[in-house]
Coordinates of C-alpha atoms in Angstrom, one line a residue:
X600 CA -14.7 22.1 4.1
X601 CA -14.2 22.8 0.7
X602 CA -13.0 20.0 -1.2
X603 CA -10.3 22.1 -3.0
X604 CA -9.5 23.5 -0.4
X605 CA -9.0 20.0 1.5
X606 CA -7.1 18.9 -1.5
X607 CA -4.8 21.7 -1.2
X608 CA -4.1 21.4 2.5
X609 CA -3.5 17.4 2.2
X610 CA -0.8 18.1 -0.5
X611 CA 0.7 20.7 1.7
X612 CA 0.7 18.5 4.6
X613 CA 2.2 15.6 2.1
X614 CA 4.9 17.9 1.3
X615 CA 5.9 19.1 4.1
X616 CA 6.1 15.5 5.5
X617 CA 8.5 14.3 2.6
X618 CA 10.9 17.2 3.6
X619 CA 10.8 16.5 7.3
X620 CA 11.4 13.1 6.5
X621 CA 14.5 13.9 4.2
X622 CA 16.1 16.2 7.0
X623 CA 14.9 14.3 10.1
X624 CA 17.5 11.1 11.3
X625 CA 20.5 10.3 13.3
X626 CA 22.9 12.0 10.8
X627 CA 22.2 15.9 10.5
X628 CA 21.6 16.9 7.3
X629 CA 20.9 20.5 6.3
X630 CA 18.8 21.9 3.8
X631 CA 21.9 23.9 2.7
X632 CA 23.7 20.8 2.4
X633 CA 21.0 19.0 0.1
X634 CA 21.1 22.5 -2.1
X635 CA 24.7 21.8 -2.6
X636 CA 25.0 18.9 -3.5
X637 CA 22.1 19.8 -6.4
X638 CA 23.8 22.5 -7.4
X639 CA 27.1 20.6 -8.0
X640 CA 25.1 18.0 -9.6
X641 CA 23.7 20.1 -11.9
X642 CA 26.9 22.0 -12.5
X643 CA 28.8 19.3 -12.7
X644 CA 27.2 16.2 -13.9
X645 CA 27.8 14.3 -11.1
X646 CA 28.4 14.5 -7.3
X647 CA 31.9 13.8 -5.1
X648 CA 30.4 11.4 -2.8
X649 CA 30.7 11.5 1.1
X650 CA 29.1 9.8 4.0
X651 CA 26.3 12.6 4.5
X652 CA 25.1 12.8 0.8
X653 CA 25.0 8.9 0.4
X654 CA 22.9 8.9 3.7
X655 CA 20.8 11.5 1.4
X656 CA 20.3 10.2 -1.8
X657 CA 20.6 6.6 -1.3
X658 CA 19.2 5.8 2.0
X659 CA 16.4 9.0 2.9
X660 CA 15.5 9.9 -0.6
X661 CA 14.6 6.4 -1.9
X662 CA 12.8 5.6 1.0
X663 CA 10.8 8.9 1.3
X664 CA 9.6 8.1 -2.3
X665 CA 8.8 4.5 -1.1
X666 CA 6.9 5.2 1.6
X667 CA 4.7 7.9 -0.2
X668 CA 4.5 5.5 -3.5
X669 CA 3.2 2.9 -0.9
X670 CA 0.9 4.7 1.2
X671 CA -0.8 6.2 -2.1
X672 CA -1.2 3.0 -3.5
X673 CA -2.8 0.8 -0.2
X674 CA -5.4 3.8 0.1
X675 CA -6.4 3.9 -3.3
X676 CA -6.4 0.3 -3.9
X677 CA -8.6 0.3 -0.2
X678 CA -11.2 2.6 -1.5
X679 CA -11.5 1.0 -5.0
X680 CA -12.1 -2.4 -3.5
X681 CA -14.6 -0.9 -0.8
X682 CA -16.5 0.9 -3.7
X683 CA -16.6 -2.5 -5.8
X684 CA -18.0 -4.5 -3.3
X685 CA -20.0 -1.7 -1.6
X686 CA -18.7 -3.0 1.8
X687 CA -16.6 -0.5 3.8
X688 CA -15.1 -3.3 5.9
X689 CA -13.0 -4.3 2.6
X690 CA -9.6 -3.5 2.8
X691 CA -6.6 -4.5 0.0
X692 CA -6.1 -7.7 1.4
X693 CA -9.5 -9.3 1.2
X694 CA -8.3 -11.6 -2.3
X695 CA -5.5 -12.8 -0.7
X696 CA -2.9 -11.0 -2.1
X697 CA -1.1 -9.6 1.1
X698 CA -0.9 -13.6 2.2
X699 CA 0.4 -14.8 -1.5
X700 CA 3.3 -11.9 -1.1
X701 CA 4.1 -13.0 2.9
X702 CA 4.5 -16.5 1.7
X703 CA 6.4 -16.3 -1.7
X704 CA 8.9 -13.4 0.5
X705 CA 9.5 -16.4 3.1
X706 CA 9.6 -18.8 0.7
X707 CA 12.9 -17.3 -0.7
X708 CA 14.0 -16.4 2.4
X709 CA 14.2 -19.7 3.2
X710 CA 15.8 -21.2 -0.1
X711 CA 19.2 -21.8 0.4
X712 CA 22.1 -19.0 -1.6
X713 CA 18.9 -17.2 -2.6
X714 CA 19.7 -13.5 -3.6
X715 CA 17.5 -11.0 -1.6
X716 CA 15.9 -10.2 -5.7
X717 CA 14.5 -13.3 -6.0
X718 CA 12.8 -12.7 -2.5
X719 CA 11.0 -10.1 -4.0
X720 CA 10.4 -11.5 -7.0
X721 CA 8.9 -14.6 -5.6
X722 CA 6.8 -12.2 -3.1
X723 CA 5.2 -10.6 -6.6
X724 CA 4.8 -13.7 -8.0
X725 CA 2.6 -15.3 -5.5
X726 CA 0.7 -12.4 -4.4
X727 CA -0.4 -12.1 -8.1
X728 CA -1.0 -16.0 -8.2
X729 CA -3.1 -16.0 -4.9
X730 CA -5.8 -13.1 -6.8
X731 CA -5.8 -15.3 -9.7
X732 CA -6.8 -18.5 -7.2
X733 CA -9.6 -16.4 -5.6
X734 CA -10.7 -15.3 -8.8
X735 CA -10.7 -18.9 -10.4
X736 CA -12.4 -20.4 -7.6
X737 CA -15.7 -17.2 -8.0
X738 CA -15.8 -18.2 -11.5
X739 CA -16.0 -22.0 -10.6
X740 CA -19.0 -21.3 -8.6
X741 CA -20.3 -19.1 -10.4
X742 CA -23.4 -17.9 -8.4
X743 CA -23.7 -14.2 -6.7
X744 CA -20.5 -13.4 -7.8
X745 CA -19.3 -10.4 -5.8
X746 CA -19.7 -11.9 -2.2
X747 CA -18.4 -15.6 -3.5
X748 CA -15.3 -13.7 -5.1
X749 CA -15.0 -12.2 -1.5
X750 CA -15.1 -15.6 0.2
X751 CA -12.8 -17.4 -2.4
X752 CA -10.6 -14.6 -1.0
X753 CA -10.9 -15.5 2.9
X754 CA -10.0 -19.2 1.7
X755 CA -6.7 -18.0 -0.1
X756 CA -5.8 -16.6 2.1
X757 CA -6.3 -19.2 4.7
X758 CA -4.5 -21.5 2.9
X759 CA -1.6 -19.4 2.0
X760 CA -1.3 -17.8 5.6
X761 CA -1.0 -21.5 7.0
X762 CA 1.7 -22.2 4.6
X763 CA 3.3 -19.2 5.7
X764 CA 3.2 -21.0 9.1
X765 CA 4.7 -24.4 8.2
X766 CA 7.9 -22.3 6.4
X767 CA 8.4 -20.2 10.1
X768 CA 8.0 -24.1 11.5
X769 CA 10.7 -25.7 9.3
X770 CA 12.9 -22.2 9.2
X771 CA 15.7 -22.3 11.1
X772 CA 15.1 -20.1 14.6
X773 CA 18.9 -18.3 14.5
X774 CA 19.1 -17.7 11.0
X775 CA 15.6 -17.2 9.4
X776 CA 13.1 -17.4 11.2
X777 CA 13.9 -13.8 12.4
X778 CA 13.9 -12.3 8.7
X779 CA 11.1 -14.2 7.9
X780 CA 9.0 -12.5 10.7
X781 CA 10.5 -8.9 10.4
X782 CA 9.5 -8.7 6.6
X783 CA 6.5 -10.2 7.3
X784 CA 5.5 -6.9 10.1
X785 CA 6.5 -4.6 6.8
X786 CA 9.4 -1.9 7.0
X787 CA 11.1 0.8 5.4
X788 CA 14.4 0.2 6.0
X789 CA 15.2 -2.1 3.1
X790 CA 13.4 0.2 0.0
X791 CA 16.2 1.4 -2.4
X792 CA 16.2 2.8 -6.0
X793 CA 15.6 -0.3 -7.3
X794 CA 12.1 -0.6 -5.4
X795 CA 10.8 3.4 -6.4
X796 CA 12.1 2.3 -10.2
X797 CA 10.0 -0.6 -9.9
X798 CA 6.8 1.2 -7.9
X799 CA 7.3 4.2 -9.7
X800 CA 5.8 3.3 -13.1
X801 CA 2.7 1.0 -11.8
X802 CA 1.6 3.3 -9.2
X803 CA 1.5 6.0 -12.1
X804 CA -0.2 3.5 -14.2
X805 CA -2.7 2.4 -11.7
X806 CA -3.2 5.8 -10.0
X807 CA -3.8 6.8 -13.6
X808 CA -6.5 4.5 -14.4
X809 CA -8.3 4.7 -11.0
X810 CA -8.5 8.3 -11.6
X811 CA -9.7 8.5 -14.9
X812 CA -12.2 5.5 -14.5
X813 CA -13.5 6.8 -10.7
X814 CA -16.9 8.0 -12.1
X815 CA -17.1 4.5 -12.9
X816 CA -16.7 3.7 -9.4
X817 CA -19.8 5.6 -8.7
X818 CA -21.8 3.6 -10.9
X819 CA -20.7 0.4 -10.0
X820 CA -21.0 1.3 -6.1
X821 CA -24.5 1.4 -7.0
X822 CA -25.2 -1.9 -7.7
X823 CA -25.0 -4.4 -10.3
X824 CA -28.8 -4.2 -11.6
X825 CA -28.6 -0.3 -11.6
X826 CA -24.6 -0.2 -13.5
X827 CA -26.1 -2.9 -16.0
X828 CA -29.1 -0.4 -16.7
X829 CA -27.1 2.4 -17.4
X830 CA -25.4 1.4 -19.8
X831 CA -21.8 -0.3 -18.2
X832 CA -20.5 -3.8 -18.2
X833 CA -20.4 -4.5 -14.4
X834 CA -17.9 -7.7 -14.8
X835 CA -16.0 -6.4 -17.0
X836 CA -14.6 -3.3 -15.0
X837 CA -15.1 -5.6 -11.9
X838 CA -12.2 -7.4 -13.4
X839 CA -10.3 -4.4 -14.2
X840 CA -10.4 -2.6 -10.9
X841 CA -9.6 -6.0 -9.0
X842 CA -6.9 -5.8 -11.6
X843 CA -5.0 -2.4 -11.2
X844 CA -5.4 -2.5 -7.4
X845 CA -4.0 -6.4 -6.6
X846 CA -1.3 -5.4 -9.2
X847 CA -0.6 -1.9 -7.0
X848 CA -0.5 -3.9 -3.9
X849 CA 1.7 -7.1 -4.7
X850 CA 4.3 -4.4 -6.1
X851 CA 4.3 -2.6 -2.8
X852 CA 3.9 -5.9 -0.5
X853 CA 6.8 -7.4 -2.5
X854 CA 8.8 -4.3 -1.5
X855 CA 7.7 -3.0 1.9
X856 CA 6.3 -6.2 3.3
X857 CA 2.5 -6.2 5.3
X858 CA 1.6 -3.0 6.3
X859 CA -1.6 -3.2 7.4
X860 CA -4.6 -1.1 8.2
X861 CA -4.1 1.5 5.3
X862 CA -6.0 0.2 2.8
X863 CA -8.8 0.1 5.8
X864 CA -8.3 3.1 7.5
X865 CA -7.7 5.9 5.1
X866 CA -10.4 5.7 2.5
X867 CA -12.8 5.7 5.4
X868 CA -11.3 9.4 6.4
X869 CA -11.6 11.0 2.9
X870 CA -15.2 10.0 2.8
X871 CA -15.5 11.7 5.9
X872 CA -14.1 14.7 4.4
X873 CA -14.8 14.8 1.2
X874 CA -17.9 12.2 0.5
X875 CA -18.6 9.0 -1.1
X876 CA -18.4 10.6 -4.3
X877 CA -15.2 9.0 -6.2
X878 CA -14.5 12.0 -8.6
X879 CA -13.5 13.8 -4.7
X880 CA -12.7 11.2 -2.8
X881 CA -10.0 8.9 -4.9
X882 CA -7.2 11.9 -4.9
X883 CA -8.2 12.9 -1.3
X884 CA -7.5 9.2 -0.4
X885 CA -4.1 9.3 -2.4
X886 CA -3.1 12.6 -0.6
X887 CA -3.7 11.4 2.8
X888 CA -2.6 7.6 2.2
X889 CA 0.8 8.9 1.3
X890 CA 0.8 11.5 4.4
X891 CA 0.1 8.5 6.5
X892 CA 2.9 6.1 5.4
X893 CA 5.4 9.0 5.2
X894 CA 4.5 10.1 8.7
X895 CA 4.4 6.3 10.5
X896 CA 7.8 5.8 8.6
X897 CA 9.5 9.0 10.1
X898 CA 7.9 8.4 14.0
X899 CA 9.3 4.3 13.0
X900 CA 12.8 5.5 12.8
X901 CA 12.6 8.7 15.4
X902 CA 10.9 7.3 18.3
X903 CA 13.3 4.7 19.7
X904 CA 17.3 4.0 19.2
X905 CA 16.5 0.8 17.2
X906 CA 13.9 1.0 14.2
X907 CA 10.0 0.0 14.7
X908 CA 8.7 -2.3 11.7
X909 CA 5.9 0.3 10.5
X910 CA 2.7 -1.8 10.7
X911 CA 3.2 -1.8 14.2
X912 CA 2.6 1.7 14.1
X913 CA 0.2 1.9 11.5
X914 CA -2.1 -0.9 13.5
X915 CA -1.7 1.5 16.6
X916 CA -2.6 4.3 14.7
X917 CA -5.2 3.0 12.5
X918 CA -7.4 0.5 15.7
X919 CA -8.5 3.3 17.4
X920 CA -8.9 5.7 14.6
X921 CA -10.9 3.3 12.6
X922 CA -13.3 2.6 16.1
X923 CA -13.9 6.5 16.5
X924 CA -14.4 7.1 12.8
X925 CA -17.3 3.7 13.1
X926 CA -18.7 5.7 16.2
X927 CA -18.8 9.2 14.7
X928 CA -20.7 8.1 11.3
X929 CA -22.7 5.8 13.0
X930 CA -25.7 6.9 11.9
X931 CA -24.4 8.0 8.3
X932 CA -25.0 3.6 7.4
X933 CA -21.6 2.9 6.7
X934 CA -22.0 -0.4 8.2

């Protein structure tokens, strides 16, 4: 298939998921109601509120724009860690990050008169801090730096996931152990306008930066004796693509919670479609990364009376996808 052509269908298909998702719940909402209310607001300056357009614009909108700001950014961040260690089997998580943002989210879960902010805030914090371990510890060793930057990360997040486990130990069972493990399985349900004003101006950095930088990908996918030979600094745009993409996926972490298989899943279906050429692949990623969120969210909140958390989804969705994708490029070397 053409690549434009793909390009064009994916942002169709993106699109037409946001609207379903805007129109689609337990309150019926029209499309002539959402025109209304526009068209008052635009008259008017601002909007006499009522049940169905605060069900609109503060519940469905924000969290349409979450899921599609999240989904965008796991993929991308997926497919620029895969192309920097040349390792397919490399997903967002492999520094640790995803464990530093499960543990600093339970951590002020559990601190007494916390505000649900400062859960968040702690969830950045130590999703940032846990890269900046992993990255401290490869630059300790200091010897092949690339695969002992990808084992720093295993022992990160080793240690932070078993402090994750001594917080659901000491949490109490009736009071928070049960919001420690629902934000830990990742959900929707508690993104606002104060999450897509946060996401909002990062993913646009970071999606931004990939973009403009992904024929750099190429050449660092390549190797490090072969990016060092023509001409580019292999360490330091390692450090700048570890950068933007643990920074892209602490912000969503911190607001979504884990959602898992993403950052695995999706860059391996735009290379099936488009190539392992970045120029291609990085905006067929982001099209299809944010058609995936957007479409687990609206199936987490359709399928049964009470809401799914949305990695469950996206794990039973992205197992089997991820095996059949492995058995139909088998003998493309992927692996």
């Amino acid at each position: 298939m053409n690549n434009q052509k793909t390009i064009w269908i994916l942002g169709s298909l993106l699109v037409l998921l946001f609207f379903l998702s805007l129109f689609s719940g337990q309150m019926h909402i029209s499309f002539a109601d959402a025109a209304g209310w526009i068209r008052d607001w635009i008259a008017q300056g601002s909007l006499a509120p009522s049940p169905k357009s605060l069900v609109f614009f503060d519940v469905r909108l924000p969290r349409s724009l979450t899921a599609v700001l999240g989904g965008t950014g796991l993929a991308v961040s997926g497919a620029v860690y895969q192309g920097l260690f040349r390792n397919p089997l490399v997903s967002p998580d492999i520094l640790g990050v995803s464990a530093g943002c499960a543990f600093g989210a339970a951590l002020g879960l559990i601190l007494p008169g916390s505000p649900f902010g400062i859960v968040r805030t702690l969830s950045f914090a130590f999703g940032l801090s846990a890269v900046g371990l992993a990255a401290g510890i490869a630059r300790a060793v200091a010897v092949r730096p690339v695969l002992v930057l990808i084992l720093a990360g295993l022992v990160v997040t080793s240690m932070f996931n078993a402090l994750l486990m001594v917080l659901k130990y000491t949490a109490d069972p009736y009071s928070q152990l049960p919001a420690i493990v629902f934000w830990v399985m990742g959900s929707m349900h508690r993104c606002s306008w104060a999450d897509v004003r946060l996401m909002a101006p990062v993913m646009l950095m970071g999606l931004s930066l990939v973009h403009l930088l992904r024929f750099k990908l190429n050449i660092l996918s390549l190797g490090e004796v072969q990016a060092t030979s023509l001409g580019l600094n292999p360490r330091r745009y390692r450090i700048f693509f570890i950068s933007i993409s643990s920074l892209m996926v602490a912000v969503i972490v911190s607001a979504c919670g884990q959602i898992g298989w993403i950052g695995l899943v999706i860059p391996h279906m735009a290379r099936t479609l488009s190539g392992p050429d970045h120029r291609v692949m990085i905006p067929v990623t982001a099209l299809m990364g944010g058609a995936f969120l957007l479409a687990a969210d609206l199936a987490a909140r359709s399928l049964t009376a009470a809401e799914l958390p949305v990695s469950i989804l996206t794990a039973m969705a992205g197992g089997p996808l991820f095996a059949y994708l492995l058995y139909q490029n088998r003998a493309r070397g992927w692996i």
